XYZ file of C-alpha atoms in Angstrom:
377
model
C 156.439 103.440 179.926
C 152.659 103.709 179.451
C 152.180 105.138 182.933
C 154.515 107.961 181.939
C 152.634 108.411 178.655
C 149.341 108.809 180.521
C 150.944 111.441 182.752
C 152.198 113.318 179.679
C 148.690 113.218 178.193
C 147.378 114.597 181.509
C 149.868 117.454 181.226
C 148.718 118.140 177.660
C 145.069 118.208 178.770
C 146.000 120.561 181.618
C 147.585 122.979 179.123
C 144.419 122.819 176.993
C 142.337 123.439 180.134
C 144.198 126.699 180.727
C 143.650 127.739 177.101
C 139.937 126.920 177.378
C 139.715 129.118 180.499
C 141.300 132.000 178.595
C 138.937 131.459 175.635
C 135.910 131.428 177.957
C 136.977 134.657 179.670
C 137.629 136.310 176.309
C 134.600 135.081 174.368
C 132.045 134.737 177.209
C 130.154 131.927 175.472
C 128.317 129.748 177.993
C 128.448 126.625 175.790
C 132.260 126.704 175.943
C 131.975 125.575 179.567
C 131.270 122.060 178.232
C 134.695 121.402 176.637
C 136.404 123.313 179.455
C 134.975 121.075 182.206
C 135.480 117.954 180.081
C 139.137 118.844 179.518
C 139.602 119.185 183.273
C 138.028 115.740 183.718
C 140.357 114.245 181.082
C 143.414 115.763 182.780
C 142.264 114.183 186.061
C 141.528 110.838 184.386
C 144.940 110.529 182.741
C 146.672 111.516 185.961
C 144.835 108.745 187.833
C 145.678 106.216 185.107
C 149.313 107.256 185.163
C 149.649 107.155 188.955
C 147.667 103.945 189.475
C 150.681 101.634 189.635
C 152.243 103.714 192.422
C 149.001 104.174 194.401
C 148.335 100.435 194.307
C 145.188 98.359 194.428
C 142.679 99.283 197.116
C 139.851 101.601 198.141
C 141.852 104.766 197.458
C 142.484 103.948 193.783
C 138.942 102.643 193.404
C 137.559 105.913 194.784
C 139.805 107.943 192.493
C 138.613 106.000 189.433
C 134.863 106.413 190.110
C 134.684 110.084 188.949
C 136.089 109.023 185.561
C 132.950 107.048 184.753
C 130.540 109.559 186.280
C 132.129 112.438 184.380
C 132.122 110.677 181.011
C 128.499 109.575 181.427
C 127.341 113.136 182.103
C 129.736 115.286 180.055
C 130.775 113.451 176.886
C 127.316 113.555 175.187
C 127.098 117.302 175.901
C 129.754 117.835 173.224
C 126.933 117.208 170.728
C 125.150 120.266 172.152
C 128.382 122.261 171.964
C 128.832 121.325 168.281
C 125.244 122.376 167.556
C 125.770 125.747 169.262
C 129.012 126.203 167.303
C 127.112 125.835 164.021
C 124.442 128.251 165.236
C 127.177 130.829 165.727
C 128.007 130.272 162.061
C 124.355 131.009 161.205
C 123.873 127.597 159.572
C 120.254 127.610 158.398
C 119.162 124.146 159.566
C 120.458 124.704 163.111
C 118.080 127.662 163.524
C 115.025 125.438 163.115
C 113.175 124.056 166.132
C 113.107 120.381 164.953
C 116.921 120.374 164.725
C 117.295 121.705 168.275
C 114.752 119.206 169.607
C 116.508 116.300 167.826
C 119.895 117.284 169.264
C 118.355 117.534 172.735
C 116.721 114.105 172.492
C 119.865 112.393 171.177
C 121.977 113.969 173.919
C 119.483 113.023 176.617
C 119.336 109.433 175.355
C 123.137 109.095 175.450
C 123.305 110.630 178.932
C 120.638 108.178 180.136
C 122.550 105.290 178.536
C 125.766 106.364 180.262
C 124.095 106.928 183.632
C 122.551 103.460 183.507
C 125.809 101.644 182.749
C 128.471 103.861 184.374
C 126.691 105.263 187.446
C 123.664 103.170 188.455
C 125.280 99.814 187.651
C 128.901 100.822 188.179
C 130.929 97.882 189.523
C 134.628 98.682 189.805
C 137.232 95.949 189.563
C 141.048 96.257 189.304
C 142.503 95.876 185.830
C 146.128 95.647 184.788
C 147.241 96.841 181.343
C 150.928 96.865 180.483
C 152.578 98.770 183.362
C 149.372 100.577 184.418
C 146.804 99.771 187.077
C 143.232 101.055 186.932
C 139.717 100.165 188.010
C 137.329 99.217 185.194
C 133.552 98.813 185.149
C 132.651 95.129 185.241
C 129.117 95.963 184.113
C 130.205 97.914 181.054
C 128.377 96.805 177.874
C 130.296 94.587 175.479
C 131.695 96.076 172.298
C 133.040 99.521 171.441
C 132.100 102.601 173.541
C 128.769 103.667 172.043
C 128.651 107.165 173.574
C 132.191 108.087 172.492
C 131.660 106.858 168.930
C 128.263 108.536 168.408
C 129.526 111.774 169.950
C 132.556 111.620 167.666
C 130.343 111.080 164.599
C 128.148 114.030 165.597
C 131.247 116.214 165.897
C 132.364 115.013 162.454
C 129.089 116.382 161.062
C 129.695 119.667 162.899
C 133.288 119.781 161.648
C 132.284 119.021 158.058
C 129.675 121.794 158.154
C 132.227 124.160 159.686
C 134.538 123.418 156.752
C 131.730 124.189 154.296
C 130.914 127.444 156.081
C 134.398 128.726 156.908
C 136.946 126.388 155.262
C 138.239 125.354 158.710
C 139.459 121.725 158.766
C 140.697 121.356 162.345
C 137.482 120.094 163.949
C 136.565 117.572 161.256
C 140.101 116.126 161.275
C 140.291 115.940 165.085
C 136.838 114.365 165.477
C 137.589 111.865 162.697
C 140.734 110.760 164.521
C 138.761 110.374 167.764
C 135.987 108.345 166.125
C 138.465 105.989 164.439
C 140.516 105.245 167.558
C 137.509 104.999 169.917
C 136.735 101.479 168.705
C 140.282 100.378 169.537
C 140.388 101.911 173.007
C 139.169 98.673 174.592
C 142.151 96.749 173.193
C 144.814 99.468 173.384
C 143.505 102.000 175.936
C 146.140 104.686 175.459
C 144.938 105.222 171.870
C 141.590 106.452 173.141
C 143.269 108.909 175.495
C 145.534 110.218 172.733
C 142.469 110.580 170.528
C 140.771 112.625 173.254
C 143.785 114.929 173.407
C 143.612 115.467 169.633
C 139.845 116.033 169.820
C 140.032 118.670 172.552
C 142.792 120.477 170.654
C 140.554 120.500 167.572
C 137.627 121.830 169.607
C 139.828 124.582 171.056
C 140.926 125.658 167.576
C 137.289 125.699 166.402
C 136.412 128.313 169.042
C 138.364 130.947 167.130
C 136.640 130.283 163.777
C 134.385 133.173 162.823
C 131.416 133.154 160.473
C 132.610 133.730 156.918
C 130.867 134.815 153.732
C 133.231 132.674 151.628
C 131.520 129.286 151.808
C 133.029 126.342 149.964
C 131.442 126.226 146.526
C 128.710 123.674 145.881
C 130.726 122.053 143.079
C 133.704 121.545 145.421
C 131.509 119.951 148.109
C 130.009 117.648 145.464
C 133.476 116.633 144.322
C 134.571 115.924 147.908
C 131.443 113.784 148.419
C 132.380 111.697 145.387
C 136.021 111.337 146.427
C 135.173 110.282 149.990
C 132.591 107.834 148.638
C 135.125 106.152 146.358
C 137.501 105.731 149.318
C 134.786 104.474 151.682
C 133.747 101.477 149.587
C 137.138 99.637 149.494
C 137.609 100.348 153.216
C 134.187 98.831 153.887
C 135.007 95.876 151.621
C 138.259 95.218 153.481
C 136.549 95.481 156.873
C 133.829 93.053 155.759
C 136.474 90.645 154.472
C 138.339 90.689 157.782
C 135.102 90.277 159.730
C 132.923 87.801 157.900
C 134.955 85.633 155.480
C 135.202 82.185 157.175
C 138.931 81.779 156.498
C 139.560 84.788 158.728
C 136.916 83.991 161.322
C 133.993 86.155 162.359
C 132.985 88.579 165.093
C 129.608 86.861 165.485
C 129.597 85.308 169.017
C 127.369 82.477 167.736
C 130.082 81.349 165.312
C 132.571 78.747 166.500
C 135.466 80.094 164.421
C 138.063 81.803 166.630
C 139.099 85.389 166.003
C 142.644 86.522 166.681
C 143.186 89.740 168.616
C 145.078 91.238 165.657
C 142.257 90.394 163.254
C 139.657 91.878 165.593
C 141.721 95.060 165.990
C 142.189 95.440 162.227
C 138.489 94.803 161.596
C 137.517 97.343 164.287
C 139.918 99.946 162.874
C 138.590 99.489 159.328
C 134.991 99.715 160.576
C 135.822 102.916 162.442
C 137.443 104.411 159.342
C 134.500 103.313 157.216
C 131.963 104.932 159.573
C 133.896 108.199 159.484
C 134.084 108.173 155.679
C 130.409 107.219 155.384
C 129.305 110.101 157.624
C 131.447 112.571 155.659
C 130.152 111.237 152.330
C 126.541 111.437 153.517
C 126.863 114.931 154.972
C 128.520 116.340 151.867
C 125.864 114.669 149.695
C 123.025 116.050 151.821
C 124.610 119.520 151.670
C 124.628 119.345 147.852
C 121.500 117.377 146.952
C 119.234 117.898 149.975
C 115.926 116.141 149.292
C 116.923 115.574 145.631
C 113.905 117.378 144.192
C 115.541 117.921 140.780
C 117.264 115.630 138.295
C 116.364 112.382 136.570
C 114.508 109.557 138.277
C 117.680 107.487 138.378
C 119.580 110.314 140.089
C 116.797 110.798 142.661
C 116.764 107.056 143.314
C 120.559 107.054 143.700
C 120.438 109.847 146.293
C 117.560 108.414 148.322
C 118.997 104.914 148.089
C 122.196 106.318 149.599
C 120.252 107.903 152.460
C 118.511 104.584 153.154
C 121.905 102.851 153.138
C 123.147 105.232 155.817
C 120.289 104.276 158.153
C 120.826 100.584 157.409
C 124.562 100.923 158.096
C 124.060 102.507 161.507
C 121.301 100.070 162.396
C 123.545 97.129 161.572
C 126.430 98.541 163.609
C 124.221 99.200 166.636
C 123.048 95.577 166.599
C 126.641 94.461 167.313
C 126.604 96.264 170.655
C 124.322 93.699 172.280
C 125.269 89.970 172.226
C 121.616 89.017 171.774
C 121.406 90.901 168.459
C 124.935 90.314 167.127
C 123.733 87.625 164.704
C 121.143 90.046 163.323
C 123.975 92.555 162.945
C 125.876 90.049 160.804
C 122.869 89.624 158.497
C 122.299 93.391 158.345
C 125.935 94.011 157.433
C 125.736 91.401 154.663
C 122.702 93.236 153.292
C 124.542 96.547 153.580
C 127.427 95.092 151.571
C 125.010 94.316 148.717
C 123.135 97.633 148.852
C 126.310 99.731 149.040
C 127.712 97.836 146.057
C 124.560 98.761 144.105
C 124.958 102.373 145.245
C 128.600 102.376 144.078
C 127.622 100.935 140.669
C 125.045 103.707 140.226
C 127.698 106.236 141.219
C 130.053 104.783 138.609
C 127.335 105.179 135.951
C 126.951 108.862 136.795
C 130.744 109.314 136.816
C 130.967 107.865 133.289
C 128.129 110.146 132.170
C 129.853 113.217 133.629
C 133.124 112.340 131.925
C 131.327 111.801 128.622
C 129.544 115.158 128.831
C 132.856 116.936 129.467
C 134.432 115.378 126.379
C 131.441 116.158 124.135
C 132.321 119.147 121.920
C 130.266 122.330 122.117
C 128.469 122.792 118.733
C 128.244 126.555 119.205
C 131.997 126.777 119.686
C 132.529 124.845 116.432
C 130.239 127.111 114.405
C 131.883 130.312 115.622
C 134.994 130.298 113.334
C 132.958 129.213 110.300
C 130.606 132.137 110.703
C 133.584 134.466 110.964
C 135.014 133.139 107.695
C 131.698 133.681 105.862
C 131.511 137.168 107.222
C 135.047 137.803 106.032
């Protein structure tokens, strides 16, 4: 069953590959070579995964699996560069600055180096059976979720969110959000990651046809979306923390002796993936509206900057879970994040109450208008 599903995904990627070729010939944008080549790699990968059971264990299947790891190590992070170039085509102001281009280059280079180290230099292939499929996996792969796939997905979420602000196009932000959420589960249910990749590449293809528009989403609408996403993110984070750290459910900390069921780990990973997606969207919308928060009351400025600090703390805590040696520190960091985000939410609730109160407050000029008309009469 799953072997057939992988072959169907390969067929879908092959169709997208043909559409990418047509888009490249039509548009002649060099950066579009990145998703085109990556789509070809994904079609090859899914075909190998689907045919593995019939090829059988041995040197042939091992040799066919090796390009999967090499290709992902070199190509997947380059999608960050593609997303940056896409926003430059939209004439987004911050992408035209040198520090932004340098930052994107450094992040991409770091992820490529990370992938080369684990999936090329220290590649150790070993047969792995999953359901009715047979593949070769990397025995030296780092523990935890796939760092490169998740960070690339989050970067594309930022690009997709900005594309929505600039041109009201939702396809890329939806597709990259789906990919980021399922990437954490790919280690436990591999076909989800491959389906997520198919959705992502379809979203990237649709983004190629989006043209720069003068009808940006209004600032007030972006602010409202930031608030709505923020209100959703907190309960998702609370649920994920409950499933991860409350003793009655166990914990993901390797130093803890409490066992963790596979279902609990999957649910916790899914909620963390959803929370990261919502947090990135909330932060990007907030940054688009408030920027460096140069205006407003001291409490409002503190609220904005406190939120920015929370974002860094959140990512730092999540990255600590990647390495077994720092997983305990990750647990402590996440506990701290739970407290700081709760404070941030309380401050947000205070501002929400203030906004609602100001809307209900009558306008004194509007009240005096009729009275003045009566006197004049």
